[in-house]
Amino acid sequence: MKEQIWKGLESISRISLCLFLLAFPQSVSVSQIFAGLTIATTYPLFFGNQENRETWKRLQIPFFVFLGIYILTLISSLISAETYGPFFKKFIKQSEFGDFWMLFLFPASFLIASKEKNQKLLRGFLYASAAISVLLGCISLFSEVRVGKFVSNGFKYALGDRLQHYSGNIGPIKLYLPIGMMNTHLTFGGLLGLCLPGLVADWFAGWNEKKGKTFIFKTILIFAGFVVLFFNQSRSIWLGVGFILLLLILNGNLSLREKLPNLSLRWKLVSGILIFCVFISAGYLFRNNWLIQRSISQIFEVHNTENQRYYIYKNTIPLIRDHLWIGVGGGNYKDSHWKESSQMIFEDEQLWYELYITPRGHAHNDLLHWMTVGGIFAGIFFLLFWGNLFHPFFQNKLESKKSLSILTIGIFSLFPAGFFQCYLLDDEVLLPFFVFCGIFLGGMSSQKDKTSFDKSKLVYFKIFGAIGIPILLYWLFWIPRLNLKPLEVYNRRVRSVDQAIVRTVQKNILKLESTDTQETLSPPDFSDLTFAQARIPFQIEGCLTHRYPNPPQPRKTPFSFTVYIHPSAQNFPQETEITIVSRESFDQDQQYWAQAEEDLGKIQVSLKTGKNPVLIPNFLLKNSSPEFPNGVYFRDFRITFKGWKEDRKIEFPKLYFGKICDTVIPLTR
């Protein structure tokens, strides 16, 4: 009877884990049900026999290390709490500790994967899971509606549902940002990051095997997966996937370097032609997909309109410095970060809206976030956890095509990717991450008697390099940017039907720190704009109708800005038409609809060389606001420059808005 119970639990736990692998690309709610069932049926098995108890001992260190992170955030929260009445309600619902139960999937999947009889089955379901993820990504690539929302609404579009982000065209076919059935492209990118590297490694491991339908299926799956990942535009996952593939090429164990195929001259020519076609196709897509253009160009730009990570990190570092040992406590990051942001707004009021819409739910960096909420020791535990994962990766000599662990090496892509996004705070990614970690280590554990291990100290140098080099590169990238002042990073949003004029306008907006003589008296830059483009109107973000702090009070001083034209300019606009536009100021990403706009009026201004002050009469509001952003509006400016000379190169004017659109009548607090 007892033996039958143990066998029944084993069967249920194995089936529930397989069903979880099918469910997590489709629904986080359904996958949580199977996750809970897997945990409930697996943990009694740890006490069923001596073999399972020994299995538990092999996993104790990484499990308790990550559990220690959650415990440190709990202790920090208890120390930081002012009252304990509503504390646990807030802590469990709003803090990082609310996801701690998912960690128990780690030992559960480890135990199931460590049994050789389960590994062939798990390999099949891992492939099925990856295929579902890629298939849903392909569907959402061509779908205007969000697939997950469409399915949950009974396969129909509900009025008011947020649509997909349009990204471009391939001929007459419209493309959208693929998110599968997830809520965001970053979450779906995280799932692709977990699945794709293992597929690539397994594909190379089976290169020398007989090529059949299975090999063709794997090839198509990998190709489609990387196409979806490319359009998904999760740049952090691009980085993470590149990182793990580089490790596979450089590392002597589980190495792609020794698996690279030996091709005949004929196949080398065919491969060369295919690679050439891929590059040509990528170039075509880049030219015709503005979202991809923006994603790639912003990697190399310091000044861009998506600079929210700068403000997140800039205001996170003081929190770590001031709460180094115990952190701010779980669930307190958002409020603590807003206090730092409020001080920044007080010093530079123009940043009010920018910092208001900046997401403050987490630090957009797994390591920084855990250090902020749990203190320095939580950060150390976080790195120790990754060290425990990297150790078997570098130590194991396994190179078998039938390896289970090789399909789950995508877990390592989330280490460098986690420096730009908190993937391990997203339950839609965290659940499969812990399962993949358990399968990875469980698969390694089952092979320990069949494979040799590298026990030299070189393994520890590899681990140190795999963890330390990404951290070093991260700070080399960010330190110069974080040394900039907030207004140096801030860029006003510019919209136009032509992206060329958007880039030109943003380039010619003077920063607050610039003096009149330094930038306006320097030799004018000739623009690449054509005569037709220079006459296209553009709308530039203005300033708010109310003043900081909360509750906002109506602004009483008229809006103003200045147009600078270099004294030696030969082809400058003779006049400008300015339309004053009223625009709502709520957070569009939170409300899931667009801000309404209304044209309020127009003014004409004649231009000359030198300084051209533009004072906007009227268009102020007298009504007070109970709380930002209610009743608070932007005053944007739709500008059209006129009077260019057709036969000469365009010399575009420079625009200066002062502190808060106050160049004519300076404002003081």
Short mmCIF file of C-alpha atoms in Angstrom, two decimals, residues 85-494:
data_model
loop_
_atom_site.label_atom_id
_atom_site.label_comp_id
_atom_site.label_asym_id
_atom_site.label_seq_id
_atom_site.Cartn_x
_atom_site.Cartn_y
_atom_site.Cartn_z
CA GLY A 85 -0.94 46.04 11.82
CA PRO A 86 -1.20 46.21 8.03
CA PHE A 87 2.40 45.07 7.57
CA PHE A 88 1.92 41.42 6.60
CA LYS A 89 -0.99 42.21 4.30
CA LYS A 90 1.16 44.70 2.40
CA PHE A 91 4.29 42.56 2.57
CA ILE A 92 2.72 39.40 1.19
CA LYS A 93 0.71 41.15 -1.55
CA GLN A 94 3.13 43.84 -2.68
CA SER A 95 6.61 42.64 -1.82
CA GLU A 96 9.07 40.33 -3.53
CA PHE A 97 8.42 37.77 -0.76
CA GLY A 98 5.03 36.97 -2.29
CA ASP A 99 6.72 34.83 -4.94
CA PHE A 100 8.89 32.83 -2.56
CA TRP A 101 6.68 29.74 -2.90
CA MET A 102 7.80 29.45 -6.52
CA LEU A 103 11.30 28.62 -5.28
CA PHE A 104 9.97 25.25 -4.10
CA LEU A 105 9.58 24.25 -7.73
CA PHE A 106 13.38 24.19 -7.89
CA PRO A 107 13.87 21.05 -5.71
CA ALA A 108 10.70 19.47 -7.11
CA SER A 109 11.86 19.65 -10.72
CA PHE A 110 15.37 18.63 -9.63
CA LEU A 111 14.08 15.40 -8.08
CA ILE A 112 11.97 14.52 -11.13
CA ALA A 113 14.77 15.32 -13.60
CA SER A 114 17.40 13.41 -11.61
CA LYS A 115 15.64 10.12 -12.37
CA GLU A 116 16.82 8.75 -15.73
CA LYS A 117 13.45 7.16 -16.48
CA ASN A 118 11.90 10.65 -16.65
CA GLN A 119 14.48 12.34 -18.84
CA LYS A 120 13.34 11.24 -22.29
CA LEU A 121 9.80 12.35 -21.44
CA LEU A 122 11.01 15.71 -20.13
CA ARG A 123 13.09 16.30 -23.27
CA GLY A 124 9.99 15.84 -25.38
CA PHE A 125 7.96 18.25 -23.29
CA LEU A 126 10.76 20.83 -23.26
CA TYR A 127 10.71 20.76 -27.05
CA ALA A 128 6.92 20.99 -27.05
CA SER A 129 7.12 23.98 -24.69
CA ALA A 130 9.63 25.74 -26.95
CA ALA A 131 7.52 24.98 -30.03
CA ILE A 132 4.41 26.47 -28.36
CA SER A 133 6.34 29.60 -27.39
CA VAL A 134 7.69 30.10 -30.91
CA LEU A 135 4.33 29.33 -32.55
CA LEU A 136 2.51 31.86 -30.34
CA GLY A 137 5.27 34.37 -31.11
CA CYS A 138 4.75 33.86 -34.84
CA ILE A 139 0.99 34.32 -34.49
CA SER A 140 1.36 37.51 -32.45
CA LEU A 141 3.89 38.84 -34.98
CA PHE A 142 1.06 39.18 -37.50
CA SER A 143 -1.80 39.86 -35.08
CA GLU A 144 -3.07 43.37 -34.39
CA VAL A 145 -4.89 42.21 -31.26
CA ARG A 146 -3.15 40.78 -28.24
CA VAL A 147 -3.46 37.00 -28.47
CA GLY A 148 -3.74 36.38 -24.73
CA LYS A 149 -6.49 38.95 -24.29
CA PHE A 150 -8.25 37.73 -27.44
CA VAL A 151 -8.36 34.14 -26.13
CA SER A 152 -9.45 35.15 -22.61
CA ASN A 153 -12.32 37.18 -24.12
CA GLY A 154 -13.67 34.09 -25.85
CA PHE A 155 -11.81 34.53 -29.14
CA LYS A 156 -13.19 38.00 -29.79
CA TYR A 157 -11.93 41.56 -29.52
CA ALA A 158 -13.44 43.58 -26.69
CA LEU A 159 -13.86 47.31 -27.20
CA GLY A 160 -11.16 49.18 -25.29
CA ASP A 161 -8.63 46.31 -25.27
CA ARG A 162 -5.12 47.52 -25.88
CA LEU A 163 -3.82 46.60 -29.33
CA GLN A 164 -0.37 45.36 -30.30
CA HIS A 165 2.49 47.76 -31.06
CA TYR A 166 2.79 48.20 -34.82
CA SER A 167 6.41 47.78 -35.91
CA GLY A 168 6.52 47.96 -39.71
CA ASN A 169 5.75 46.22 -42.97
CA ILE A 170 7.12 43.50 -45.19
CA GLY A 171 5.57 44.57 -48.46
CA PRO A 172 1.81 44.77 -47.84
CA ILE A 173 2.01 42.65 -44.65
CA LYS A 174 1.84 44.52 -41.35
CA LEU A 175 4.07 43.33 -38.50
CA TYR A 176 3.57 43.81 -34.77
CA LEU A 177 5.71 43.44 -31.67
CA PRO A 178 5.43 39.68 -30.85
CA ILE A 179 4.49 38.94 -27.24
CA GLY A 180 2.92 35.49 -27.57
CA MET A 181 0.20 35.21 -24.93
CA MET A 182 2.11 37.28 -22.40
CA ASN A 183 1.35 40.84 -21.26
CA THR A 184 4.64 42.47 -22.29
CA HIS A 185 7.33 41.90 -24.89
CA LEU A 186 9.97 41.70 -22.12
CA THR A 187 8.20 38.79 -20.42
CA PHE A 188 7.89 36.94 -23.71
CA GLY A 189 11.52 37.76 -24.49
CA GLY A 190 12.46 36.17 -21.16
CA LEU A 191 10.67 32.94 -22.14
CA LEU A 192 12.47 32.91 -25.50
CA GLY A 193 15.75 33.45 -23.67
CA LEU A 194 15.06 30.36 -21.57
CA CYS A 195 14.20 28.16 -24.55
CA LEU A 196 16.32 29.12 -27.57
CA PRO A 197 19.94 28.64 -26.36
CA GLY A 198 19.25 25.02 -25.39
CA LEU A 199 17.70 24.32 -28.79
CA VAL A 200 20.81 25.69 -30.52
CA ALA A 201 23.19 23.66 -28.36
CA ASP A 202 21.14 20.49 -28.82
CA TRP A 203 21.01 21.10 -32.60
CA PHE A 204 24.80 21.27 -32.80
CA ALA A 205 25.16 18.25 -30.52
CA GLY A 206 23.12 16.20 -32.99
CA TRP A 207 24.85 17.48 -36.13
CA ASN A 208 26.70 14.25 -36.78
CA GLU A 209 23.55 12.17 -36.35
CA LYS A 210 21.41 11.05 -39.29
CA LYS A 211 19.48 14.00 -40.74
CA GLY A 212 15.77 13.24 -40.80
CA LYS A 213 12.43 14.92 -40.23
CA THR A 214 13.29 15.59 -36.61
CA PHE A 215 16.43 17.49 -37.59
CA ILE A 216 14.46 19.55 -40.14
CA PHE A 217 11.82 20.33 -37.48
CA LYS A 218 14.51 21.49 -35.04
CA THR A 219 16.14 23.64 -37.71
CA ILE A 220 12.85 25.34 -38.61
CA LEU A 221 11.99 25.81 -34.93
CA ILE A 222 15.33 27.49 -34.16
CA PHE A 223 15.17 29.73 -37.23
CA ALA A 224 11.59 30.79 -36.46
CA GLY A 225 12.49 31.32 -32.80
CA PHE A 226 15.32 33.70 -33.60
CA VAL A 227 13.17 35.60 -36.11
CA VAL A 228 10.56 36.11 -33.39
CA LEU A 229 13.27 37.10 -30.89
CA PHE A 230 14.64 39.63 -33.38
CA PHE A 231 11.24 41.27 -33.81
CA ASN A 232 10.52 40.99 -30.08
CA GLN A 233 13.23 43.63 -29.49
CA SER A 234 14.07 42.61 -25.92
CA ARG A 235 17.59 43.95 -26.15
CA SER A 236 18.52 42.58 -22.73
CA ILE A 237 17.58 39.08 -23.93
CA TRP A 238 19.57 39.61 -27.13
CA LEU A 239 22.51 40.27 -24.83
CA GLY A 240 21.75 37.27 -22.64
CA VAL A 241 21.39 34.82 -25.54
CA GLY A 242 24.61 36.13 -27.08
CA PHE A 243 26.32 35.66 -23.71
CA ILE A 244 25.41 32.00 -23.30
CA LEU A 245 26.18 31.17 -26.94
CA LEU A 246 29.59 32.81 -26.51
CA LEU A 247 30.20 30.70 -23.40
CA LEU A 248 29.28 27.57 -25.36
CA ILE A 249 31.79 28.48 -28.08
CA LEU A 250 34.62 29.35 -25.67
CA ASN A 251 34.05 26.72 -23.02
CA GLY A 252 35.72 23.35 -23.49
CA ASN A 253 32.78 21.55 -21.90
CA LEU A 254 29.39 21.41 -23.60
CA SER A 255 31.25 23.25 -26.36
CA LEU A 256 29.88 24.34 -29.72
CA ARG A 257 33.41 24.88 -30.92
CA GLU A 258 34.05 21.14 -31.24
CA LYS A 259 30.57 20.57 -32.66
CA LEU A 260 30.91 22.97 -35.58
CA PRO A 261 30.32 20.83 -38.69
CA ASN A 262 32.97 20.03 -41.30
CA LEU A 263 31.42 21.11 -44.58
CA SER A 264 32.34 20.28 -48.13
CA LEU A 265 33.11 23.09 -50.57
CA ARG A 266 29.62 22.81 -52.02
CA TRP A 267 27.94 23.19 -48.64
CA LYS A 268 30.27 26.02 -47.72
CA LEU A 269 29.12 27.91 -50.81
CA VAL A 270 25.47 27.18 -50.02
CA SER A 271 25.99 28.29 -46.41
CA GLY A 272 27.71 31.47 -47.57
CA ILE A 273 24.82 32.31 -49.89
CA LEU A 274 22.30 31.66 -47.11
CA ILE A 275 24.21 33.87 -44.66
CA PHE A 276 24.42 36.60 -47.31
CA CYS A 277 20.66 36.38 -47.84
CA VAL A 278 20.06 36.60 -44.10
CA PHE A 279 22.13 39.79 -43.88
CA ILE A 280 20.33 41.29 -46.89
CA SER A 281 16.96 40.41 -45.32
CA ALA A 282 18.02 41.88 -41.98
CA GLY A 283 19.07 45.08 -43.74
CA TYR A 284 15.71 45.28 -45.51
CA LEU A 285 13.84 44.73 -42.25
CA PHE A 286 15.94 47.37 -40.52
CA ARG A 287 15.11 49.94 -43.20
CA ASN A 288 11.39 49.18 -43.11
CA ASN A 289 10.81 48.65 -39.39
CA TRP A 290 11.04 51.82 -37.33
CA LEU A 291 10.78 49.99 -33.98
CA ILE A 292 13.84 47.89 -34.82
CA GLN A 293 15.67 51.03 -35.99
CA ARG A 294 14.89 52.69 -32.68
CA SER A 295 15.86 49.65 -30.60
CA ILE A 296 19.25 49.26 -32.26
CA SER A 297 20.10 52.97 -32.48
CA GLN A 298 19.30 53.59 -28.82
CA ILE A 299 21.88 51.02 -27.73
CA PHE A 300 24.57 53.50 -28.73
CA GLU A 301 22.84 56.76 -27.74
CA VAL A 302 23.21 58.55 -24.43
CA HIS A 303 20.48 61.10 -25.16
CA ASN A 304 17.23 59.45 -26.18
CA THR A 305 13.60 59.67 -25.15
CA GLU A 306 13.65 56.21 -23.53
CA ASN A 307 16.01 57.22 -20.74
CA GLN A 308 13.96 55.91 -17.85
CA ARG A 309 16.60 53.42 -16.78
CA TYR A 310 18.92 56.35 -16.11
CA TYR A 311 16.43 57.83 -13.64
CA ILE A 312 15.72 54.42 -12.10
CA TYR A 313 19.41 53.68 -11.49
CA LYS A 314 20.25 57.26 -10.55
CA ASN A 315 17.71 57.16 -7.72
CA THR A 316 18.38 53.53 -6.75
CA ILE A 317 22.08 53.96 -5.97
CA PRO A 318 21.42 56.44 -3.10
CA LEU A 319 19.01 53.89 -1.58
CA ILE A 320 21.72 51.23 -1.59
CA ARG A 321 24.26 53.68 -0.15
CA ASP A 322 21.94 54.81 2.65
CA HIS A 323 20.62 51.32 3.49
CA LEU A 324 23.66 49.20 2.68
CA TRP A 325 23.38 46.59 5.42
CA ILE A 326 19.67 45.84 5.74
CA GLY A 327 18.08 47.47 2.67
CA VAL A 328 14.79 49.34 2.52
CA GLY A 329 12.72 46.18 3.00
CA GLY A 330 10.53 44.09 0.75
CA GLY A 331 7.64 46.00 -0.80
CA ASN A 332 9.23 49.37 0.04
CA TYR A 333 11.22 49.94 -3.13
CA LYS A 334 8.52 51.93 -4.94
CA ASP A 335 7.90 54.40 -2.11
CA SER A 336 11.60 54.76 -1.31
CA HIS A 337 12.45 55.40 -4.95
CA TRP A 338 9.74 58.05 -5.22
CA LYS A 339 11.26 59.95 -2.30
CA GLU A 340 14.54 60.20 -4.22
CA SER A 341 12.66 61.11 -7.40
CA SER A 342 10.76 63.86 -5.57
CA GLN A 343 14.02 65.51 -4.61
CA MET A 344 15.15 65.38 -8.23
CA ILE A 345 11.86 66.98 -9.34
CA PHE A 346 12.27 69.72 -6.74
CA GLU A 347 15.64 70.60 -8.25
CA ASP A 348 14.53 70.22 -11.91
CA GLU A 349 10.77 70.69 -12.20
CA GLN A 350 10.74 69.87 -15.92
CA LEU A 351 11.35 66.24 -14.93
CA TRP A 352 8.03 65.94 -13.05
CA TYR A 353 6.12 64.10 -15.76
CA GLU A 354 9.17 62.11 -16.86
CA LEU A 355 9.74 60.76 -13.35
CA TYR A 356 6.02 60.29 -12.74
CA ILE A 357 5.73 57.85 -15.67
CA THR A 358 9.06 56.15 -14.91
CA PRO A 359 8.20 52.64 -13.63
CA ARG A 360 9.29 52.27 -10.01
CA GLY A 361 7.99 48.80 -9.23
CA HIS A 362 11.53 47.40 -9.35
CA ALA A 363 15.09 48.50 -10.08
CA HIS A 364 15.25 47.05 -13.62
CA ASN A 365 18.33 45.17 -12.44
CA ASP A 366 17.98 41.95 -10.45
CA LEU A 367 21.20 42.41 -8.49
CA LEU A 368 20.58 46.08 -7.66
CA HIS A 369 16.99 45.35 -6.67
CA TRP A 370 17.86 42.61 -4.19
CA MET A 371 20.62 44.76 -2.73
CA THR A 372 18.17 47.65 -2.37
CA VAL A 373 15.43 45.71 -0.58
CA GLY A 374 17.54 43.14 1.29
CA GLY A 375 20.91 44.81 1.80
CA ILE A 376 24.42 43.87 0.75
CA PHE A 377 24.11 40.28 1.94
CA ALA A 378 21.08 39.69 -0.29
CA GLY A 379 23.26 40.80 -3.21
CA ILE A 380 26.02 38.41 -2.13
CA PHE A 381 23.54 35.53 -1.84
CA PHE A 382 22.24 36.37 -5.32
CA LEU A 383 25.74 36.05 -6.80
CA LEU A 384 26.39 32.85 -4.83
CA PHE A 385 23.24 31.35 -6.30
CA TRP A 386 24.50 32.03 -9.81
CA GLY A 387 27.90 30.67 -8.85
CA ASN A 388 26.23 27.40 -7.84
CA LEU A 389 24.56 27.22 -11.26
CA PHE A 390 27.70 28.05 -13.23
CA HIS A 391 29.80 25.48 -11.33
CA PRO A 392 28.29 22.33 -12.92
CA PHE A 393 28.09 24.11 -16.29
CA PHE A 394 31.86 24.61 -16.38
CA GLN A 395 32.75 21.42 -14.51
CA ASN A 396 30.67 18.89 -16.42
CA LYS A 397 32.20 17.13 -19.42
CA LEU A 398 28.83 15.99 -20.73
CA GLU A 399 28.46 16.32 -24.53
CA SER A 400 25.74 13.80 -25.24
CA LYS A 401 23.04 14.54 -27.80
CA LYS A 402 20.49 13.04 -25.42
CA SER A 403 21.45 15.30 -22.53
CA LEU A 404 18.46 16.76 -20.69
CA SER A 405 20.44 19.59 -19.11
CA ILE A 406 21.61 20.98 -22.44
CA LEU A 407 18.02 22.01 -23.28
CA THR A 408 17.80 24.22 -20.17
CA ILE A 409 21.06 26.19 -20.44
CA GLY A 410 18.91 29.20 -21.36
CA ILE A 411 18.75 29.92 -17.61
CA PHE A 412 22.19 31.54 -17.97
CA SER A 413 20.88 34.09 -20.47
CA LEU A 414 18.91 35.69 -17.63
CA PHE A 415 22.08 36.54 -15.69
CA PRO A 416 23.38 39.34 -17.98
CA ALA A 417 19.84 40.12 -19.19
CA GLY A 418 18.89 40.70 -15.56
CA PHE A 419 21.21 43.73 -15.42
CA PHE A 420 18.68 45.66 -17.54
CA GLN A 421 15.38 44.13 -16.45
CA CYS A 422 14.16 42.33 -13.31
CA TYR A 423 13.26 39.03 -14.95
CA LEU A 424 13.45 37.20 -11.61
CA LEU A 425 10.71 39.43 -10.19
CA ASP A 426 8.31 38.59 -13.03
CA ASP A 427 6.33 35.52 -11.98
CA GLU A 428 5.66 34.63 -15.64
CA VAL A 429 9.44 34.20 -16.06
CA LEU A 430 10.37 33.19 -12.52
CA LEU A 431 8.21 30.06 -12.50
CA PRO A 432 9.79 28.44 -15.59
CA PHE A 433 13.21 29.74 -14.51
CA PHE A 434 13.15 27.73 -11.28
CA VAL A 435 11.85 24.67 -13.15
CA PHE A 436 14.62 24.98 -15.76
CA CYS A 437 17.20 25.39 -12.96
CA GLY A 438 15.97 22.19 -11.31
CA ILE A 439 15.98 20.27 -14.59
CA PHE A 440 19.45 21.57 -15.45
CA LEU A 441 21.00 20.51 -12.14
CA GLY A 442 18.92 17.34 -11.94
CA GLY A 443 20.05 16.26 -15.40
CA MET A 444 23.67 16.94 -14.46
CA SER A 445 23.29 15.02 -11.21
CA SER A 446 21.98 11.90 -12.94
CA GLN A 447 25.05 11.77 -15.19
CA LYS A 448 27.72 12.26 -12.56
CA ASP A 449 28.72 8.61 -12.53
CA LYS A 450 28.95 8.42 -16.34
CA THR A 451 30.98 11.53 -17.08
CA SER A 452 34.22 13.01 -15.95
CA PHE A 453 34.48 16.29 -14.10
CA ASP A 454 37.03 19.06 -14.21
CA LYS A 455 38.14 19.42 -10.57
CA SER A 456 40.90 21.92 -11.23
CA LYS A 457 40.92 25.47 -9.89
CA LEU A 458 40.43 26.69 -13.45
CA VAL A 459 36.71 26.03 -12.98
CA TYR A 460 36.53 28.73 -10.30
CA PHE A 461 38.31 31.22 -12.55
CA LYS A 462 35.74 30.49 -15.24
CA ILE A 463 32.91 31.04 -12.77
CA PHE A 464 34.48 34.29 -11.59
CA GLY A 465 34.86 35.44 -15.19
CA ALA A 466 31.30 34.47 -16.18
CA ILE A 467 29.90 36.47 -13.25
CA GLY A 468 32.48 39.24 -12.95
CA ILE A 469 33.00 40.25 -16.58
CA PRO A 470 29.29 41.04 -17.28
CA ILE A 471 29.14 43.08 -14.06
CA LEU A 472 32.30 44.96 -15.05
CA LEU A 473 31.02 45.65 -18.57
CA TYR A 474 27.68 46.78 -17.15
CA TRP A 475 29.30 49.42 -14.95
CA LEU A 476 31.68 50.51 -17.70
CA PHE A 477 28.58 51.15 -19.79
CA TRP A 478 26.60 52.95 -17.10
CA ILE A 479 29.11 54.94 -15.03
CA PRO A 480 29.68 57.60 -17.74
CA ARG A 481 25.93 57.92 -18.20
CA LEU A 482 25.14 58.12 -14.50
CA ASN A 483 27.66 60.94 -14.12
CA LEU A 484 25.51 63.10 -16.41
CA LYS A 485 23.09 65.56 -14.84
CA PRO A 486 19.38 64.66 -15.11
CA LEU A 487 18.57 67.44 -17.57
CA GLU A 488 21.48 66.39 -19.77
CA VAL A 489 19.78 63.04 -20.25
CA TYR A 490 16.24 64.38 -20.58
CA ASN A 491 14.97 64.87 -24.13
CA ARG A 492 11.67 66.42 -25.05
CA ARG A 493 9.49 64.14 -27.10
CA VAL A 494 9.14 65.15 -30.72
#
